[in-house]
Amino acid sequence: PDHEFCVYKYEISSIYSEIDNEKVAFKGLKTEYLATYTLNLSKSLTSIKQEIIKNAPDIPNPAVYSFFPNTTASMEYTILPIVKRVLLKIAG
């Protein structure tokens, strides 16, 4: 079956704060929606990654992570915040 999914560009940054005279680093993750793709027999994750590289020259070799939730919940308010936390653990 075909699966539709959203592609986001992300950027991890470090924010430093001084707490009790000690510098503490906090990680931040900024996302930007790029496109929605349909995953099927003729369009694989690899071909979609190649298309993203071609269309977004500012990210020539992106790290790609796929998340396929098994629930139907709001992408913006439920799934994306959870994915951001997981990405910070994986890539941060």
CSV table of N, CA and C in Angstrom, one decimal, residues 49 53 56-64:
chain,number,residue,atom,x,y,z
A,49,LYS,N,15.2,10.7,-0.9
A,49,LYS,CA,16.4,11.4,-0.4
A,49,LYS,C,17.2,12.0,-1.5
A,53,ILE,N,18.0,16.1,-2.0
A,53,ILE,CA,19.4,16.6,-2.2
A,53,ILE,C,19.4,17.5,-3.5
A,56,ALA,N,17.3,20.7,-2.7
A,56,ALA,CA,17.7,21.6,-1.6
A,56,ALA,C,19.2,21.6,-1.5
A,57,PRO,N,19.9,22.4,-2.3
A,57,PRO,CA,21.4,22.4,-2.3
A,57,PRO,C,22.0,22.8,-1.0
A,58,ASP,N,21.3,23.4,-0.1
A,58,ASP,CA,21.8,23.8,1.2
A,58,ASP,C,22.0,22.6,2.1
A,59,ILE,N,21.4,21.4,1.8
A,59,ILE,CA,21.6,20.2,2.6
A,59,ILE,C,22.1,19.1,1.6
A,60,PRO,N,23.4,19.1,1.2
A,60,PRO,CA,23.9,18.2,0.2
A,60,PRO,C,23.9,16.8,0.6
A,61,ASN,N,24.1,16.4,1.9
A,61,ASN,CA,24.1,15.0,2.3
A,61,ASN,C,23.4,14.9,3.6
A,62,PRO,N,22.1,15.0,3.6
A,62,PRO,CA,21.3,15.0,4.8
A,62,PRO,C,21.3,13.7,5.5
A,63,ALA,N,21.3,13.7,6.9
A,63,ALA,CA,21.0,12.5,7.7
A,63,ALA,C,19.5,12.4,7.6
A,64,VAL,N,19.0,11.2,7.3
A,64,VAL,CA,17.6,10.9,7.2
A,64,VAL,C,17.1,10.0,8.2
